[in-house]
Amino acid sequence: KRQIARFPIAYWNLYERVKEDLPRTNNNIESWHSRIKPDARNNLTLSKVIELFRLEQSNMESYYALLSTGEILSSTRTKQNKKNQKIKLMVEQYTQNKIGMFLDGMGENLKSN
């Protein structure tokens, strides 16, 4: 008999995220954290924290202005784009009766760099 999953499937399943073209990882958040970390040293005063947030707000407003003109801020690597397209196509073509083939193909896509 199977054990009950530690976390509900809805928490970790990426099927809907892939269908909606949402990121599969939180790499963008990790990137932001790495960018802000050098400025956010330990023991910052309140005024320094406020200054840091104002600078970040200014950056985000600049990015928003660029995006609203159709500018592309950063492009995902071509290789990663191809992988994402393959995964999305597999998800769109998924059928229950071919689950073994789906899992094999998904495994190959996820392990290849």
Short mmCIF file of C-alpha atoms in Angstrom, two decimals:
data_model
loop_
_atom_site.label_atom_id
_atom_site.label_comp_id
_atom_site.label_asym_id
_atom_site.label_seq_id
_atom_site.Cartn_x
_atom_site.Cartn_y
_atom_site.Cartn_z
CA LYS A 1 0.00 0.00 0.00
CA ARG A 2 1.28 3.46 -0.90
CA GLN A 3 2.03 6.01 1.78
CA ILE A 4 0.28 9.34 1.79
CA ALA A 5 2.47 11.99 0.19
CA ARG A 6 4.29 14.27 2.60
CA PHE A 7 3.12 17.32 0.65
CA PRO A 8 -0.07 17.55 -1.43
CA ILE A 9 0.50 17.06 -5.16
CA ALA A 10 -0.81 20.58 -5.85
CA TYR A 11 2.21 22.00 -3.95
CA TRP A 12 4.90 20.38 -6.07
CA ASN A 13 3.25 19.44 -9.37
CA LEU A 14 4.33 21.73 -12.22
CA TYR A 15 1.82 20.52 -14.83
CA GLU A 16 -0.43 23.61 -14.64
CA ARG A 17 2.56 25.97 -14.41
CA VAL A 18 4.01 24.54 -17.62
CA LYS A 19 0.63 24.83 -19.39
CA GLU A 20 0.40 28.50 -18.35
CA ASP A 21 4.02 29.33 -19.35
CA LEU A 22 4.99 30.08 -15.75
CA PRO A 23 8.51 29.41 -14.45
CA ARG A 24 9.25 25.90 -13.20
CA THR A 25 11.85 27.16 -10.72
CA ASN A 26 12.41 30.11 -8.43
CA ASN A 27 15.72 30.99 -10.11
CA ASN A 28 14.52 34.54 -10.78
CA ILE A 29 14.00 35.07 -7.05
CA GLU A 30 17.40 33.56 -6.27
CA SER A 31 18.93 35.92 -8.82
CA TRP A 32 17.28 38.94 -7.19
CA HIS A 33 18.46 37.78 -3.76
CA SER A 34 22.04 37.41 -5.02
CA ARG A 35 21.89 40.87 -6.58
CA ILE A 36 20.59 42.60 -3.44
CA LYS A 37 22.60 40.58 -0.90
CA PRO A 38 25.90 42.54 -1.16
CA ASP A 39 24.03 45.77 -0.37
CA ALA A 40 22.03 44.21 2.46
CA ARG A 41 24.85 43.65 4.91
CA ASN A 42 24.21 42.62 8.50
CA ASN A 43 23.18 45.25 11.04
CA LEU A 44 21.78 47.80 8.58
CA THR A 45 20.13 50.83 10.10
CA LEU A 46 16.50 51.53 9.30
CA SER A 47 17.47 54.46 7.09
CA LYS A 48 19.85 52.22 5.08
CA VAL A 49 17.11 49.59 4.64
CA ILE A 50 14.72 52.28 3.41
CA GLU A 51 17.39 53.58 1.03
CA LEU A 52 17.96 50.04 -0.27
CA PHE A 53 14.23 49.53 -0.90
CA ARG A 54 13.96 52.92 -2.64
CA LEU A 55 16.83 51.99 -4.95
CA GLU A 56 15.16 48.65 -5.71
CA GLN A 57 11.84 50.40 -6.38
CA SER A 58 13.58 52.80 -8.75
CA ASN A 59 15.17 49.89 -10.61
CA MET A 60 11.84 48.08 -10.89
CA GLU A 61 10.11 51.22 -12.19
CA SER A 62 12.84 51.57 -14.83
CA TYR A 63 12.41 47.93 -15.83
CA TYR A 64 8.64 48.40 -16.01
CA ALA A 65 9.06 51.44 -18.27
CA LEU A 66 11.30 49.42 -20.59
CA LEU A 67 8.85 46.50 -20.65
CA SER A 68 5.92 48.81 -21.43
CA THR A 69 7.76 49.92 -24.60
CA GLY A 70 8.21 46.31 -25.72
CA GLU A 71 11.84 46.03 -24.64
CA ILE A 72 13.09 42.58 -23.62
CA LEU A 73 15.09 42.82 -20.38
CA SER A 74 16.85 39.50 -20.40
CA SER A 75 16.61 36.54 -22.65
CA THR A 76 16.68 33.00 -21.47
CA ARG A 77 19.39 30.96 -23.11
CA THR A 78 18.35 29.45 -26.43
CA LYS A 79 19.10 25.96 -25.12
CA GLN A 80 16.82 26.54 -22.11
CA ASN A 81 14.09 27.95 -24.38
CA LYS A 82 14.21 24.81 -26.52
CA LYS A 83 13.98 22.62 -23.42
CA ASN A 84 11.00 24.63 -22.13
CA GLN A 85 9.26 24.34 -25.51
CA LYS A 86 9.81 20.56 -25.59
CA ILE A 87 8.44 20.18 -22.07
CA LYS A 88 5.40 22.33 -22.85
CA LEU A 89 4.70 20.32 -26.02
CA MET A 90 4.95 17.07 -24.04
CA VAL A 91 2.55 18.42 -21.40
CA GLU A 92 0.07 19.55 -24.07
CA GLN A 93 0.19 16.12 -25.76
CA TYR A 94 0.05 14.15 -22.49
CA THR A 95 -2.50 11.34 -22.35
CA GLN A 96 -3.08 8.89 -19.50
CA ASN A 97 -2.76 5.82 -21.73
CA LYS A 98 0.85 6.69 -22.69
CA ILE A 99 2.15 7.59 -19.24
CA GLY A 100 5.28 5.41 -19.52
CA MET A 101 6.36 7.11 -22.73
CA PHE A 102 5.57 10.53 -21.22
CA LEU A 103 7.68 9.84 -18.11
CA ASP A 104 10.60 8.51 -20.17
CA GLY A 105 10.56 11.56 -22.43
CA MET A 106 10.22 13.98 -19.53
CA GLY A 107 13.12 12.29 -17.74
CA GLU A 108 15.32 12.69 -20.81
CA ASN A 109 14.40 16.37 -21.16
CA LEU A 110 15.04 17.17 -17.53
CA LYS A 111 18.40 15.43 -17.29
CA SER A 112 19.86 16.89 -20.49
CA ASN A 113 21.59 20.24 -20.18
#
